[in-house]
Amino acid sequence: MRTVRAIDELRSALTPARREGRTIALVPTMGALHEGHISLIRRARRECDVVVVSLFVNPAQFDEHSDLERYPRDERHDGELASQAGADILFAPTVDEMYPAGFATSVEVLGPTERLEGVSRGSEHFRGVSTVVTKLLGMAQPDVAYFGQKDAQQLVVIRRLVTDLNRPVRIQACPTVRERDGLAMSSRNARLDPAERSRAVALSEALRAATQRAAEGERSAEALLDVACAAMLARGVQPEYLELVDPETLQPRDQLTREALLAVAARVGDTRLIDNAILRPSAASSEAALKSGTPHDERLPRKAIA
Ligand code: AMP
């Protein structure tokens, strides 16, 4: 694996592959690599000819200065892990290389950024993400870029910008990798002390409780959110947000009549964690809706009935 710091060097390293028609994968990361990142790199290795892993802690997407300062960094170890997982190029630019003096351009996706993380973290967060991802796509010009479902809203935003800006790249979502107890892997988990670490399972337990209730036939968002919230409070964790939303627009949903995204954020100690699950109406509840003669996609949402 070759480590590259300059954008020109990355371009020239990829030119022969592009000329020969080999497929290029990009896996953007902020480092502190864990099994979640590794699963993206391994998949890229299986599916493409050349694998570029970018490692850049992007100051523009941090809404809290202390979060940026405390972000774990260990490039040497990250390089070893990326190489073992099959990366060909580790692209690790400096802040000055990414943001040259006088930098004045940003990419702003409206709509899906105005909810959930966009509310909690402010509009700068997704502006920072959208700008850096647009730049990385321009630098590596990959055929496929790999992102984790763990950051579900980020995926929605990136798909939106790729469509809107006509970027010739396929965005591949990859499943969330979890610890044995269900906690979604995250670079920020390292900051949890042992007591916080055991409470942190509250987020995945909430998702599991709601998924279970949906499988039993529950369709009311209110009821599903109640059961999820109760699971979190039982661990002493207060949700910052806990919402059932449309997986594409991220608008709130009142009924689980078709696939929906259950998204949660919470602080455990000083560490802010997010997680999500896709919920589907159970076959049992679809049958009940059909028997009642109501096409389930046309049922009125609860609020409209009230
Ligand atoms: P980050 O370094 O946190 O910016 O994450 C880089 C990429 O890894 C993003 O596409 C994340 O969604 C993805 N990722 C982070 N955690 C996980 C996880 N637990 N499972 C799968 N993908 C993940």
Short mmCIF file of C-alpha atoms and ligand atoms in Angstrom, two decimals:
data_model
loop_
_atom_site.label_atom_id
_atom_site.label_comp_id
_atom_site.label_asym_id
_atom_site.label_seq_id
_atom_site.Cartn_x
_atom_site.Cartn_y
_atom_site.Cartn_z
CA MET A 1 0.00 0.00 0.00
CA ARG A 2 1.24 3.44 -0.91
CA THR A 3 0.60 6.52 1.25
CA VAL A 4 -0.11 9.66 -0.75
CA ARG A 5 -0.48 13.20 0.64
CA ALA A 6 -0.72 15.42 -2.42
CA ILE A 7 -3.77 15.64 -4.68
CA ASP A 8 -1.56 15.70 -7.83
CA GLU A 9 0.19 12.54 -6.65
CA LEU A 10 -3.15 10.80 -6.09
CA ARG A 11 -4.28 11.78 -9.61
CA SER A 12 -1.12 10.51 -11.26
CA ALA A 13 -1.17 7.30 -9.21
CA LEU A 14 -4.68 6.57 -10.52
CA THR A 15 -4.18 7.63 -14.15
CA PRO A 16 -2.79 4.28 -15.44
CA ALA A 17 -5.62 2.30 -13.80
CA ARG A 18 -8.24 4.64 -15.25
CA ARG A 19 -6.65 4.46 -18.72
CA GLU A 20 -6.69 0.65 -18.58
CA GLY A 21 -10.38 0.67 -17.62
CA ARG A 22 -9.80 -0.76 -14.16
CA THR A 23 -12.45 0.10 -11.57
CA ILE A 24 -11.54 2.48 -8.75
CA ALA A 25 -13.09 2.36 -5.27
CA LEU A 26 -13.01 5.16 -2.71
CA VAL A 27 -13.58 4.58 1.01
CA PRO A 28 -13.66 7.97 2.79
CA THR A 29 -12.77 7.84 6.51
CA MET A 30 -11.62 10.09 9.32
CA GLY A 31 -9.25 7.41 10.59
CA ALA A 32 -9.25 5.66 13.99
CA LEU A 33 -10.20 2.64 11.90
CA HIS A 34 -12.33 -0.12 13.42
CA GLU A 35 -14.17 -3.17 12.07
CA GLY A 36 -16.88 -0.91 10.59
CA HIS A 37 -14.34 0.85 8.36
CA ILE A 38 -12.57 -2.44 7.66
CA SER A 39 -15.81 -3.99 6.36
CA LEU A 40 -16.10 -1.14 3.82
CA ILE A 41 -12.47 -1.56 2.69
CA ARG A 42 -12.84 -5.37 2.37
CA ARG A 43 -15.99 -4.97 0.30
CA ALA A 44 -14.27 -2.40 -1.93
CA ARG A 45 -11.37 -4.88 -2.35
CA ARG A 46 -13.78 -7.64 -3.43
CA GLU A 47 -15.69 -5.46 -5.87
CA CYS A 48 -13.11 -3.13 -7.45
CA ASP A 49 -9.61 -3.28 -8.97
CA VAL A 50 -8.01 -0.34 -7.15
CA VAL A 51 -8.94 0.62 -3.58
CA VAL A 52 -8.29 4.14 -2.28
CA VAL A 53 -8.89 4.78 1.42
CA SER A 54 -8.91 8.43 2.38
CA LEU A 55 -7.94 9.45 5.88
CA PHE A 56 -8.80 13.03 6.71
CA VAL A 57 -10.19 14.44 9.95
CA ASN A 58 -12.24 17.16 8.33
CA PRO A 59 -12.31 20.24 10.57
CA ALA A 60 -15.21 21.70 8.57
CA GLN A 61 -17.69 19.06 9.75
CA PHE A 62 -17.04 19.39 13.49
CA ASP A 63 -19.56 21.58 15.25
CA GLU A 64 -17.75 21.29 18.60
CA HIS A 65 -14.10 22.34 18.82
CA SER A 66 -13.47 19.94 21.72
CA ASP A 67 -14.81 17.02 19.62
CA LEU A 68 -12.29 17.85 16.86
CA GLU A 69 -9.43 18.19 19.34
CA ARG A 70 -10.25 14.92 21.10
CA TYR A 71 -10.79 12.98 17.86
CA PRO A 72 -8.50 9.90 18.02
CA ARG A 73 -5.60 9.96 15.52
CA ASP A 74 -3.09 7.20 14.80
CA GLU A 75 -2.10 7.24 11.15
CA ARG A 76 0.54 4.53 11.44
CA HIS A 77 -1.91 2.03 12.94
CA ASP A 78 -4.64 3.07 10.50
CA GLY A 79 -2.21 2.49 7.63
CA GLU A 80 -1.48 -1.03 8.85
CA LEU A 81 -5.18 -1.87 9.18
CA ALA A 82 -6.09 -0.37 5.80
CA SER A 83 -3.26 -2.25 4.12
CA GLN A 84 -4.26 -5.59 5.75
CA ALA A 85 -7.86 -5.04 4.61
CA GLY A 86 -6.69 -4.62 1.02
CA ALA A 87 -6.23 -0.89 0.37
CA ASP A 88 -3.85 0.01 -2.47
CA ILE A 89 -3.57 3.71 -1.68
CA LEU A 90 -3.95 5.55 1.62
CA PHE A 91 -4.74 9.16 0.74
CA ALA A 92 -3.89 11.21 3.84
CA PRO A 93 -3.78 14.90 2.86
CA THR A 94 -2.97 17.76 5.24
CA VAL A 95 -5.59 20.38 6.11
CA ASP A 96 -3.68 22.89 3.93
CA GLU A 97 -3.74 20.53 0.97
CA MET A 98 -7.53 20.09 1.30
CA TYR A 99 -8.30 23.71 2.10
CA PRO A 100 -5.80 25.99 0.32
CA ALA A 101 -5.40 29.61 1.44
CA GLY A 102 -8.46 31.64 0.44
CA PHE A 103 -10.75 28.59 0.28
CA ALA A 104 -14.26 30.01 -0.25
CA THR A 105 -16.47 27.34 -1.84
CA SER A 106 -18.91 25.02 -0.14
CA VAL A 107 -21.52 22.50 -1.19
CA GLU A 108 -24.84 22.74 0.62
CA VAL A 109 -27.58 20.13 0.31
CA LEU A 110 -30.92 21.43 1.55
CA GLY A 111 -33.92 19.19 2.39
CA PRO A 112 -32.53 16.07 4.11
CA THR A 113 -29.93 18.10 6.02
CA GLU A 114 -32.61 20.13 7.76
CA ARG A 115 -33.66 17.35 10.14
CA LEU A 116 -32.13 15.03 12.80
CA GLU A 117 -28.33 15.63 12.83
CA GLY A 118 -28.82 18.90 10.93
CA VAL A 119 -30.97 20.20 13.79
CA SER A 120 -28.76 18.83 16.57
CA ARG A 121 -25.39 19.76 15.09
CA GLY A 122 -26.33 22.77 12.96
CA SER A 123 -26.11 23.28 9.19
CA GLU A 124 -22.28 23.55 9.16
CA HIS A 125 -21.92 19.84 9.87
CA PHE A 126 -23.48 18.59 6.63
CA ARG A 127 -22.05 21.54 4.69
CA GLY A 128 -18.62 20.32 5.85
CA VAL A 129 -19.43 16.69 4.95
CA SER A 130 -20.92 17.57 1.54
CA THR A 131 -18.01 19.83 0.62
CA VAL A 132 -15.28 17.35 1.59
CA VAL A 133 -17.05 14.38 -0.07
CA THR A 134 -17.55 16.39 -3.28
CA LYS A 135 -13.84 17.28 -3.22
CA LEU A 136 -12.75 13.67 -2.56
CA LEU A 137 -14.99 12.41 -5.40
CA GLY A 138 -13.35 14.99 -7.68
CA MET A 139 -9.84 14.00 -6.60
CA ALA A 140 -10.13 10.20 -6.83
CA GLN A 141 -12.92 10.06 -9.45
CA PRO A 142 -13.95 6.62 -8.21
CA ASP A 143 -16.38 4.30 -9.96
CA VAL A 144 -17.81 3.29 -6.58
CA ALA A 145 -17.69 5.06 -3.19
CA TYR A 146 -18.45 3.07 -0.04
CA PHE A 147 -20.30 4.50 2.98
CA GLY A 148 -21.72 2.96 6.17
CA GLN A 149 -25.42 2.67 6.91
CA LYS A 150 -24.37 3.62 10.47
CA ASP A 151 -24.47 7.25 9.27
CA ALA A 152 -27.83 6.88 7.53
CA GLN A 153 -28.53 10.58 7.11
CA GLN A 154 -25.05 11.16 5.70
CA LEU A 155 -25.79 8.48 3.08
CA VAL A 156 -29.06 10.19 2.12
CA VAL A 157 -27.26 13.54 1.80
CA ILE A 158 -24.43 12.07 -0.30
CA ARG A 159 -26.84 10.28 -2.63
CA ARG A 160 -28.69 13.58 -3.04
CA LEU A 161 -25.56 15.56 -3.92
CA VAL A 162 -24.30 12.88 -6.32
CA THR A 163 -27.64 12.96 -8.15
CA ASP A 164 -27.96 16.74 -8.08
CA LEU A 165 -24.35 17.41 -9.17
CA ASN A 166 -24.37 14.59 -11.78
CA ARG A 167 -21.32 12.86 -10.31
CA PRO A 168 -20.55 9.66 -12.28
CA VAL A 169 -20.14 7.43 -9.22
CA ARG A 170 -22.14 4.63 -7.62
CA ILE A 171 -22.75 5.08 -3.89
CA GLN A 172 -22.63 1.74 -2.11
CA ALA A 173 -24.20 1.51 1.36
CA CYS A 174 -22.69 -1.09 3.73
CA PRO A 175 -24.38 -2.59 6.83
CA THR A 176 -23.57 -1.33 10.32
CA VAL A 177 -20.95 -3.43 12.12
CA ARG A 178 -21.72 -3.89 15.83
CA GLU A 179 -20.01 -5.01 19.00
CA ARG A 180 -21.23 -8.31 20.47
CA ASP A 181 -23.76 -6.54 22.71
CA GLY A 182 -25.17 -4.53 19.80
CA LEU A 183 -23.36 -1.19 20.21
CA ALA A 184 -22.61 0.21 16.75
CA MET A 185 -18.87 0.50 16.25
CA SER A 186 -17.66 4.09 16.24
CA SER A 187 -14.33 5.85 16.65
CA ARG A 188 -15.97 7.78 19.51
CA ASN A 189 -16.68 4.59 21.53
CA ALA A 190 -13.05 4.67 22.71
CA ARG A 191 -13.94 7.72 24.82
CA LEU A 192 -16.53 5.86 26.90
CA ASP A 193 -15.44 4.87 30.41
CA PRO A 194 -16.51 1.37 31.55
CA ALA A 195 -19.77 2.58 33.17
CA GLU A 196 -20.65 4.66 30.08
CA ARG A 197 -19.74 1.76 27.82
CA SER A 198 -22.35 -0.46 29.48
CA ARG A 199 -25.02 2.28 29.27
CA ALA A 200 -24.17 2.94 25.60
CA VAL A 201 -25.96 -0.26 24.62
CA ALA A 202 -29.19 1.72 25.27
CA LEU A 203 -29.27 2.94 21.67
CA SER A 204 -29.13 -0.47 20.00
CA GLU A 205 -31.49 -1.91 22.63
CA ALA A 206 -34.02 0.80 21.75
CA LEU A 207 -33.74 -0.06 18.05
CA ARG A 208 -34.08 -3.76 18.81
CA ALA A 209 -37.15 -3.22 21.02
CA ALA A 210 -38.91 -1.21 18.30
CA THR A 211 -37.88 -3.69 15.58
CA GLN A 212 -39.33 -6.51 17.68
CA ARG A 213 -42.59 -4.60 18.26
CA ALA A 214 -42.85 -3.85 14.50
CA ALA A 215 -42.33 -7.56 13.77
CA GLU A 216 -45.24 -8.31 16.12
CA GLY A 217 -47.47 -6.10 13.97
CA GLU A 218 -47.30 -2.65 15.59
CA ARG A 219 -47.56 0.16 13.04
CA SER A 220 -48.14 3.26 15.10
CA ALA A 221 -44.99 5.42 15.19
CA GLU A 222 -46.04 6.70 18.60
CA ALA A 223 -46.20 3.18 20.04
CA LEU A 224 -42.91 2.14 18.39
CA LEU A 225 -41.15 5.26 19.66
CA ASP A 226 -42.58 4.76 23.15
CA VAL A 227 -41.14 1.25 23.40
CA ALA A 228 -37.77 2.45 22.07
CA CYS A 229 -37.67 5.40 24.44
CA ALA A 230 -38.55 3.20 27.43
CA ALA A 231 -35.62 0.90 26.57
CA MET A 232 -33.25 3.87 26.61
CA LEU A 233 -34.57 5.37 29.82
CA ALA A 234 -34.23 1.96 31.49
CA ARG A 235 -30.45 2.35 30.94
CA GLY A 236 -30.53 5.95 32.17
CA VAL A 237 -29.92 7.37 28.68
CA GLN A 238 -32.06 10.28 27.44
CA PRO A 239 -32.50 10.41 23.65
CA GLU A 240 -31.44 13.67 22.01
CA TYR A 241 -33.73 12.66 19.18
CA LEU A 242 -35.58 9.43 18.46
CA GLU A 243 -37.62 9.54 15.28
CA LEU A 244 -39.33 7.34 12.74
CA VAL A 245 -38.77 8.96 9.35
CA ASP A 246 -39.03 8.35 5.64
CA PRO A 247 -35.73 6.75 4.53
CA GLU A 248 -35.32 9.17 1.60
CA THR A 249 -36.82 12.51 2.64
CA LEU A 250 -36.25 12.00 6.39
CA GLN A 251 -39.68 13.51 7.04
CA PRO A 252 -41.45 12.08 10.12
CA ARG A 253 -43.80 9.15 9.61
CA ASP A 254 -46.89 8.47 11.73
CA GLN A 255 -47.44 4.90 10.59
CA LEU A 256 -45.14 2.07 9.58
CA THR A 257 -47.00 1.35 6.36
CA ARG A 258 -43.78 0.83 4.38
CA GLU A 259 -40.07 0.77 5.14
CA ALA A 260 -39.02 3.54 7.54
CA LEU A 261 -35.82 4.66 9.24
CA LEU A 262 -35.70 4.70 13.03
CA ALA A 263 -32.93 7.15 13.94
CA VAL A 264 -31.55 7.90 17.38
CA ALA A 265 -28.92 10.17 18.93
CA ALA A 266 -27.94 10.42 22.59
CA ARG A 267 -25.14 11.60 24.79
CA VAL A 268 -23.60 9.03 27.08
CA GLY A 269 -21.41 11.06 29.43
CA ASP A 270 -19.64 13.54 27.14
CA THR A 271 -19.79 11.26 24.12
CA ARG A 272 -22.45 11.78 21.49
CA LEU A 273 -23.57 8.54 19.80
CA ILE A 274 -25.93 7.88 16.87
CA ASP A 275 -27.52 4.71 15.55
CA ASN A 276 -30.40 3.67 13.31
CA ALA A 277 -32.39 0.72 12.00
CA ILE A 278 -34.65 0.13 9.04
CA LEU A 279 -38.10 -0.94 10.21
CA ARG A 280 -40.51 -2.81 7.96
CA PRO A 281 -44.20 -3.50 8.56
CA SER A 282 -44.61 -7.14 9.49
CA ALA A 283 -46.35 -9.56 7.16
CA ALA A 284 -48.86 -10.12 10.00
CA SER A 285 -49.85 -6.45 10.07
CA SER A 286 -50.02 -6.27 6.24
CA GLU A 287 -52.43 -9.22 6.28
CA ALA A 288 -54.54 -7.55 8.96
CA ALA A 289 -54.70 -4.38 6.87
CA LEU A 290 -55.72 -6.33 3.77
CA LYS A 291 -58.43 -8.20 5.73
CA SER A 292 -59.78 -4.92 7.05
CA GLY A 293 -60.09 -3.85 3.40
CA THR A 294 -57.78 -0.88 3.80
CA PRO A 295 -54.87 -0.75 1.36
CA HIS A 296 -52.10 -0.24 3.89
CA ASP A 297 -50.26 2.45 1.97
CA GLU A 298 -53.35 4.60 1.83
CA ARG A 299 -54.31 4.54 5.49
CA LEU A 300 -54.53 7.92 7.10
CA PRO A 301 -51.74 8.82 9.46
CA ARG A 302 -52.74 8.86 13.12
CA LYS A 303 -52.48 12.63 13.47
CA ALA A 304 -54.76 13.20 10.50
CA ILE A 305 -57.39 10.92 12.06
CA ALA A 306 -57.21 12.81 15.37
P1 AMP B 1 -15.91 8.03 9.85
O1 AMP B 1 -14.46 7.69 9.92
O2 AMP B 1 -16.62 7.95 11.17
O3 AMP B 1 -16.20 9.28 9.07
O4 AMP B 1 -16.57 6.85 9.00
C1 AMP B 1 -16.10 6.53 7.72
C2 AMP B 1 -17.08 5.59 7.07
O5 AMP B 1 -17.21 4.41 7.85
C3 AMP B 1 -18.48 6.21 6.95
O6 AMP B 1 -19.04 5.85 5.70
C4 AMP B 1 -19.21 5.56 8.08
O7 AMP B 1 -20.61 5.46 7.88
C5 AMP B 1 -18.58 4.17 8.10
N1 AMP B 1 -18.77 3.54 9.40
C6 AMP B 1 -18.52 4.07 10.62
N2 AMP B 1 -18.88 3.21 11.60
C7 AMP B 1 -19.39 2.11 10.98
C8 AMP B 1 -19.93 0.88 11.43
N3 AMP B 1 -20.05 0.59 12.72
N4 AMP B 1 -20.35 -0.02 10.50
C9 AMP B 1 -20.25 0.26 9.18
N5 AMP B 1 -19.75 1.41 8.68
C10 AMP B 1 -19.32 2.32 9.57
#
